[in-house]
CSV table of C-alpha atoms and ligand atoms in Angstrom, one decimal:
chain,number,residue,atom,x,y,z
B,636,MET,CA,-0.1,-0.1,0.0
B,637,LYS,CA,1.5,3.2,-1.0
B,638,LEU,CA,1.2,5.8,2.0
B,639,GLY,CA,2.1,9.0,0.3
B,640,LEU,CA,4.2,10.3,3.3
B,641,ARG,CA,7.4,11.0,1.5
B,642,GLY,CA,8.8,14.4,2.5
B,643,LYS,CA,6.2,14.8,5.3
B,644,VAL,CA,7.8,16.6,8.6
B,645,VAL,CA,7.0,14.4,11.6
B,646,LEU,CA,7.5,15.4,15.2
B,647,VAL,CA,7.9,12.6,17.6
B,648,THR,CA,8.3,12.8,21.5
B,649,GLY,CA,9.8,10.1,23.4
B,650,ALA,CA,11.7,9.2,20.3
B,651,SER,CA,14.8,7.4,22.0
B,652,HIS,CA,13.4,4.1,23.1
B,653,GLY,CA,10.5,1.5,22.6
B,654,ILE,CA,7.6,2.7,20.8
B,655,GLY,CA,8.8,6.1,20.0
B,656,ARG,CA,11.9,5.0,18.3
B,657,ALA,CA,10.1,2.4,16.4
B,658,ILE,CA,7.5,5.1,15.1
B,659,SER,CA,10.3,7.3,14.3
B,660,LEU,CA,12.1,4.6,12.2
B,661,ALA,CA,8.8,3.6,10.5
B,662,PHE,CA,8.3,7.2,9.4
B,663,ALA,CA,11.9,7.2,8.3
B,664,GLU,CA,11.3,4.1,6.1
B,665,GLU,CA,8.5,6.2,4.4
B,666,GLY,CA,11.0,8.9,3.4
B,667,CYS,CA,9.6,11.4,6.1
B,668,ARG,CA,11.7,14.3,7.6
B,669,LEU,CA,11.9,13.8,11.3
B,670,ALA,CA,12.1,16.0,14.5
B,671,LEU,CA,12.9,13.8,17.3
B,672,ALA,CA,12.6,14.5,21.0
B,673,SER,CA,13.3,13.0,24.4
B,674,ARG,CA,15.4,13.7,27.5
B,675,THR,CA,18.6,11.7,26.6
B,676,GLN,CA,21.1,13.1,24.0
B,677,GLU,CA,23.0,9.9,23.6
B,678,ALA,CA,19.8,7.8,22.9
B,679,LEU,CA,18.3,10.4,20.8
B,680,ALA,CA,21.4,10.7,18.5
B,681,ALA,CA,21.5,7.0,18.2
B,682,VAL,CA,18.0,6.8,16.8
B,683,THR,CA,18.6,10.1,14.7
B,684,LYS,CA,21.7,8.0,13.1
B,685,GLU,CA,19.5,4.9,12.3
B,686,ALA,CA,16.8,7.0,10.8
B,687,GLU,CA,19.4,8.6,8.5
B,688,ALA,CA,20.8,5.3,7.7
B,689,LEU,CA,17.3,4.4,6.3
B,690,GLY,CA,17.7,7.6,4.1
B,691,ALA,CA,15.6,10.1,6.2
B,692,ASP,CA,16.6,13.7,7.1
B,693,ALA,CA,16.4,13.7,10.8
B,694,CYS,CA,17.1,16.2,13.7
B,695,HIS,CA,16.7,16.0,17.4
B,696,TRP,CA,16.3,18.1,20.3
B,697,VAL,CA,16.7,17.1,23.9
B,698,THR,CA,13.5,18.0,25.5
B,699,ASP,CA,11.7,17.3,28.8
B,700,VAL,CA,8.0,17.5,27.5
B,701,THR,CA,6.8,18.0,31.1
B,702,ASP,CA,8.4,21.4,31.0
B,703,PRO,CA,6.0,23.8,29.1
B,704,ASP,CA,9.1,26.0,27.9
B,705,GLN,CA,10.9,23.2,26.6
B,706,ALA,CA,7.8,21.7,25.0
B,707,GLU,CA,7.0,25.1,23.2
B,708,ALA,CA,10.7,25.5,22.2
B,709,LEU,CA,10.6,22.2,20.5
B,710,ALA,CA,7.6,22.9,18.4
B,711,GLU,CA,9.4,26.2,17.3
B,712,ALA,CA,12.7,24.7,16.6
B,713,SER,CA,11.2,21.8,14.4
B,714,SER,CA,9.1,24.1,12.6
B,715,ARG,CA,12.1,26.7,11.9
B,716,GLU,CA,14.2,23.7,10.9
B,717,TRP,CA,11.8,22.1,8.5
B,718,GLY,CA,9.5,25.0,7.7
B,719,ARG,CA,6.3,23.0,8.7
B,720,ILE,CA,5.0,20.4,10.8
B,721,ASP,CA,2.6,17.6,9.1
B,722,VAL,CA,2.3,15.1,11.9
B,723,LEU,CA,2.7,15.3,15.6
B,724,VAL,CA,3.1,12.1,17.6
B,725,ASN,CA,2.6,12.6,21.2
B,726,ASN,CA,4.4,9.4,22.4
B,727,ALA,CA,6.4,10.4,25.6
B,728,GLY,CA,4.6,8.9,28.5
B,729,GLY,CA,4.7,6.2,31.3
B,730,GLY,CA,2.7,4.3,33.9
B,731,LEU,CA,2.9,4.7,37.6
B,732,ALA,CA,2.3,1.4,39.4
B,733,LYS,CA,1.0,2.6,42.8
B,734,PRO,CA,-2.5,2.3,44.4
B,735,PHE,CA,-4.5,5.5,45.1
B,736,GLU,CA,-3.1,6.0,48.6
B,737,ALA,CA,0.4,5.6,47.9
B,738,VAL,CA,0.3,8.3,45.1
B,739,ARG,CA,1.7,11.6,46.3
B,740,ASN,CA,0.6,15.0,45.0
B,741,GLU,CA,3.7,15.4,43.0
B,742,GLU,CA,3.5,12.0,41.6
B,743,TRP,CA,-0.3,12.9,40.3
B,744,GLU,CA,1.3,16.1,38.8
B,745,HIS,CA,4.1,14.3,37.0
B,746,THR,CA,2.1,11.6,35.7
B,747,VAL,CA,-0.9,13.9,34.4
B,748,ASN,CA,2.0,16.4,33.1
B,749,LEU,CA,3.8,13.7,31.1
B,750,ASN,CA,0.8,11.6,29.9
B,751,PHE,CA,-1.9,14.2,29.1
B,752,LEU,CA,-0.5,18.0,29.5
B,753,SER,CA,2.5,17.7,27.4
B,754,ALA,CA,0.2,16.4,24.5
B,755,VAL,CA,-2.3,19.4,25.3
B,756,ARG,CA,0.7,22.0,25.0
B,757,LEU,CA,2.3,20.4,22.0
B,758,SER,CA,-0.9,20.2,20.2
B,759,ARG,CA,-1.7,24.0,20.9
B,760,ALA,CA,1.9,24.7,19.7
B,761,VAL,CA,1.6,23.2,16.4
B,762,LEU,CA,-2.1,24.0,15.6
B,763,PRO,CA,-1.5,27.4,14.2
B,764,MET,CA,1.1,26.1,11.7
B,765,MET,CA,-1.2,23.1,10.7
B,766,LYS,CA,-4.3,25.5,10.3
B,767,GLU,CA,-2.2,27.7,7.9
B,768,GLN,CA,-1.0,24.5,6.0
B,769,LYS,CA,-4.7,23.6,5.9
B,770,GLY,CA,-3.9,20.1,7.3
B,771,GLY,CA,-2.0,17.9,9.6
B,772,GLN,CA,-2.3,14.9,11.8
B,773,ILE,CA,-1.9,14.6,15.6
B,774,ILE,CA,-1.5,11.2,17.2
B,775,ASN,CA,-1.6,10.7,20.6
B,776,ILE,CA,-0.1,7.4,22.3
B,777,ALA,CA,-2.5,6.6,25.1
B,778,ALA,CA,-3.0,3.3,26.5
B,779,LEU,CA,-5.7,0.5,26.9
B,780,SER,CA,-5.6,1.4,30.7
B,781,GLY,CA,-7.3,4.7,29.5
B,782,ARG,CA,-10.1,2.7,28.2
B,783,VAL,CA,-10.3,-0.2,30.7
B,784,PRO,CA,-8.3,0.7,34.0
B,785,ARG,CA,-5.4,-1.3,35.0
B,786,PHE,CA,-5.5,-2.3,38.5
B,787,GLY,CA,-2.9,-0.6,40.7
B,788,GLN,CA,-2.0,2.3,38.6
B,789,ILE,CA,-4.6,4.8,39.1
B,790,ALA,CA,-2.9,8.0,38.0
B,791,SER,CA,-1.7,6.7,34.8
B,792,ASN,CA,-5.0,5.5,34.1
B,793,ALA,CA,-6.7,8.6,34.7
B,794,ALA,CA,-4.2,10.7,32.8
B,795,LYS,CA,-4.4,8.3,29.7
B,796,ALA,CA,-8.4,8.4,30.0
B,797,ALA,CA,-8.0,12.1,29.8
B,798,LEU,CA,-5.7,12.0,26.7
B,799,ILE,CA,-8.4,9.7,25.0
B,800,ASN,CA,-11.2,12.3,25.9
B,801,PHE,CA,-8.9,15.1,24.7
B,802,THR,CA,-8.4,13.4,21.5
B,803,GLU,CA,-12.1,13.2,20.8
B,804,SER,CA,-12.9,16.7,21.9
B,805,LEU,CA,-10.0,18.3,19.8
B,806,ALA,CA,-10.7,16.0,16.6
B,807,ALA,CA,-14.2,17.5,16.5
B,808,GLU,CA,-13.3,21.0,17.0
B,809,ILE,CA,-10.4,21.1,14.4
B,810,ALA,CA,-12.0,18.7,11.8
B,811,PRO,CA,-13.0,21.9,9.7
B,812,TYR,CA,-9.6,22.6,9.2
B,813,GLY,CA,-8.5,19.4,7.8
B,814,ILE,CA,-6.6,18.3,10.8
B,815,ARG,CA,-7.1,14.8,12.1
B,816,VAL,CA,-6.5,13.7,15.6
B,817,ASN,CA,-6.4,10.2,16.7
B,818,ALA,CA,-5.2,8.0,19.6
B,819,VAL,CA,-3.6,4.7,19.6
B,820,CYS,CA,-3.8,2.6,22.6
B,821,PRO,CA,-1.2,-0.1,23.2
B,822,ALA,CA,-1.0,-2.7,26.0
B,823,ALA,CA,1.6,-5.4,26.7
B,824,VAL,CA,4.1,-4.1,24.1
B,825,PHE,CA,7.6,-5.2,25.4
B,826,ASN,CA,9.8,-2.7,26.9
B,827,ASP,CA,12.3,-2.4,29.7
B,828,ARG,CA,9.6,-2.0,32.3
B,829,TRP,CA,8.0,-5.5,31.1
B,830,GLN,CA,11.6,-6.8,31.3
B,831,GLU,CA,11.7,-5.8,34.9
B,832,ARG,CA,8.3,-7.4,35.6
B,833,LEU,CA,9.2,-10.6,34.1
B,834,LEU,CA,12.3,-10.9,36.0
B,835,ARG,CA,10.4,-10.3,39.2
B,836,TYR,CA,7.7,-12.7,38.2
B,837,GLY,CA,10.2,-15.3,37.1
B,838,LYS,CA,11.8,-15.0,40.6
B,839,GLU,CA,8.5,-15.4,42.5
B,840,HIS,CA,7.7,-18.4,40.3
B,841,GLY,CA,11.2,-20.0,40.0
B,842,LEU,CA,11.1,-19.6,36.3
B,843,PRO,CA,13.8,-18.5,33.6
B,844,PRO,CA,12.8,-15.3,31.9
B,845,GLU,CA,11.8,-16.8,28.6
B,846,GLN,CA,9.4,-19.2,30.4
B,847,ALA,CA,8.0,-16.4,32.8
B,848,MET,CA,7.3,-14.3,29.6
B,849,ALA,CA,5.4,-17.3,27.8
B,850,GLU,CA,3.6,-18.0,30.9
B,851,LEU,CA,2.5,-14.6,31.7
B,852,ALA,CA,1.6,-13.9,28.0
B,853,ALA,CA,-0.5,-17.1,28.0
B,854,LYS,CA,-2.3,-16.1,31.1
B,855,ARG,CA,-2.9,-12.6,30.3
B,856,ILE,CA,-2.8,-11.8,26.6
B,857,PRO,CA,-5.3,-13.4,24.3
B,858,LEU,CA,-3.0,-13.6,21.4
B,859,GLY,CA,-0.5,-15.4,23.6
B,860,ARG,CA,2.6,-13.1,23.2
B,861,PHE,CA,3.8,-9.7,23.9
B,862,GLY,CA,3.5,-6.9,21.4
B,863,ARG,CA,6.3,-5.4,19.4
B,864,PRO,CA,7.0,-1.7,19.2
B,865,GLU,CA,7.0,-2.0,15.4
B,866,GLU,CA,3.3,-3.3,15.7
B,867,VAL,CA,2.3,0.0,17.3
B,868,ALA,CA,4.4,2.1,14.7
B,869,SER,CA,2.7,0.7,11.8
B,870,VAL,CA,-0.7,1.7,13.0
B,871,VAL,CA,0.6,5.3,13.8
B,872,VAL,CA,2.1,5.7,10.5
B,873,PHE,CA,-1.2,4.2,8.6
B,874,LEU,CA,-3.2,6.8,10.6
B,875,ALA,CA,-0.9,9.6,9.4
B,876,SER,CA,-1.3,8.8,6.1
B,877,GLU,CA,-4.1,9.8,3.6
B,878,ARG,CA,-5.4,6.1,3.6
B,879,ALA,CA,-6.7,6.8,7.0
B,880,GLY,CA,-8.2,10.1,5.8
B,881,PHE,CA,-11.7,9.4,7.0
B,882,ILE,CA,-10.6,8.6,10.7
B,883,THR,CA,-10.5,11.1,13.3
B,884,GLY,CA,-11.2,11.1,16.9
B,885,ALA,CA,-10.8,7.5,17.2
B,886,SER,CA,-8.7,5.3,19.6
B,887,ILE,CA,-7.5,2.1,18.3
B,888,LEU,CA,-6.3,-0.7,20.5
B,889,VAL,CA,-2.9,-2.3,19.6
B,890,ASP,CA,-3.2,-4.8,22.5
B,891,GLY,CA,-3.2,-8.4,21.6
B,892,GLY,CA,-7.0,-8.5,22.5
B,893,MET,CA,-6.3,-7.7,26.1
B,894,GLY,CA,-9.2,-5.0,25.9
B,895,ARG,CA,-11.7,-7.5,24.6
B,896,THR,CA,-15.3,-7.4,25.9
B,897,VAL,CA,-16.3,-10.9,25.1
B,898,SER,CA,-16.4,-13.2,28.2
B,899,ALA,CA,-14.6,-16.4,28.1
B,900,PRO,CA,-16.7,-19.5,26.8
O,170,NAP,N1,4.7,-0.6,26.3
O,170,NAP,C1,3.4,-0.7,26.6
O,170,NAP,O1,3.1,-1.9,26.8
O,170,NAP,C2,2.6,0.6,26.8
O,170,NAP,C3,1.3,0.2,27.2
O,170,NAP,C4,0.4,1.3,27.4
O,170,NAP,C5,0.8,2.6,26.8
O,170,NAP,N2,2.2,2.8,26.6
O,170,NAP,C6,2.4,4.2,26.2
O,170,NAP,O2,3.2,4.0,24.8
O,170,NAP,C7,4.3,5.3,24.9
O,170,NAP,C8,5.7,4.8,24.7
O,170,NAP,O3,5.9,3.7,25.8
O,170,NAP,P1,7.1,2.6,25.6
O,170,NAP,O4,6.6,1.6,26.0
O,170,NAP,O5,8.0,2.9,24.3
O,170,NAP,O6,8.1,3.3,26.9
O,170,NAP,P2,9.7,3.4,27.2
O,170,NAP,O7,10.4,2.4,26.2
O,170,NAP,O8,9.9,3.8,28.4
O,170,NAP,O9,9.8,4.8,26.3
O,170,NAP,C9,9.3,6.0,26.8
O,170,NAP,C10,10.0,7.1,26.0
O,170,NAP,O10,9.6,8.3,26.5
O,170,NAP,C11,10.7,9.3,26.6
O,170,NAP,N3,10.3,10.1,27.8
O,170,NAP,C12,10.0,9.8,29.0
O,170,NAP,N4,9.8,11.0,29.9
O,170,NAP,C13,10.1,11.9,29.0
O,170,NAP,C14,10.0,13.3,29.3
O,170,NAP,N5,9.6,13.8,30.5
O,170,NAP,N6,10.1,14.2,28.2
O,170,NAP,C15,10.6,13.6,26.7
O,170,NAP,N7,10.5,12.5,26.8
O,170,NAP,C16,10.4,11.5,27.7
O,170,NAP,C17,11.8,8.3,27.1
O,170,NAP,O11,13.0,8.9,26.7
O,170,NAP,P3,14.1,9.6,27.6
O,170,NAP,O12,14.3,8.6,28.9
O,170,NAP,O13,15.3,9.7,26.6
O,170,NAP,O14,13.4,11.0,27.8
O,170,NAP,C18,11.5,7.3,26.0
O,170,NAP,O15,12.2,7.4,24.8
O,170,NAP,C19,4.1,5.9,26.4
O,170,NAP,O16,3.3,7.1,26.3
O,170,NAP,C20,3.3,4.7,27.2
O,170,NAP,O17,2.5,5.2,28.2
O,170,NAP,C21,3.0,1.7,26.3
């Protein structure tokens, strides 16, 4: 399928690892121009190199998206560098595995800031340019836990739910300008945190990591395996393309079937 994304300018937050890295490289393969951001210079530089090796033009900016000034500076620097922004992917985020009574005020603030307000601010920052261009795409990486709360992580559940609701509201408001806004909701996509959880689970049950992974996947994930970052990235790239031109305000699960509503036979 031809996606027609060659030359588009794509800004990706949280681009240095995991899903954000995979998204960045997937857009690089489509011939996009990339503006990449995260807090770690070394890891960002490595992804920039990987993108360039795929033939893409790429720049990066060390940015903590929880800082409103840095987020605004990122949008400005990207549009100055490339002259436009066609796609914004608000991917930076992360869970907080704590029950309600254990979450301190500053943890609530950080979690909401990272998973929700950073996307609000960056969307606001790129909107004037997208309106002037008469089009653009905003894609928010939310989570299954924003739709079906995950036990024991109330703050990130609530922040991701806000992000999904924001996606729907903003999509309706800015549809007349030809700007689409969608969310992608992953679950159980393998990353460093899952690696730690698996090691813990393995220790508790006396299992080597591969067996712990297989057992956990068989118990919890209908497809019986963990997801790969690339499987989220391909949905994001599709949503950014005109092939998805009639999709806006959607939140698409990429979760191996974990968010299913059919009860077991
Ligand atoms: N993996 C899953 O199963 C899963 C499930 C549900 C939702 N998600 C969502 O998917 C997105 C990506 O998750 P992932 O699994 O790829 O996580 P990850 O491997 O931990 O990567 C997170 C990325 O965000 C960046 N980041 C973290 N805090 C940042 C900040 N304040 N400012 C800028 N960048 C920041 C990190 O880079 P630096 O450390 O360099 O800043 C890193 O590149 C997140 O929004 C997450 O909530 C993932």
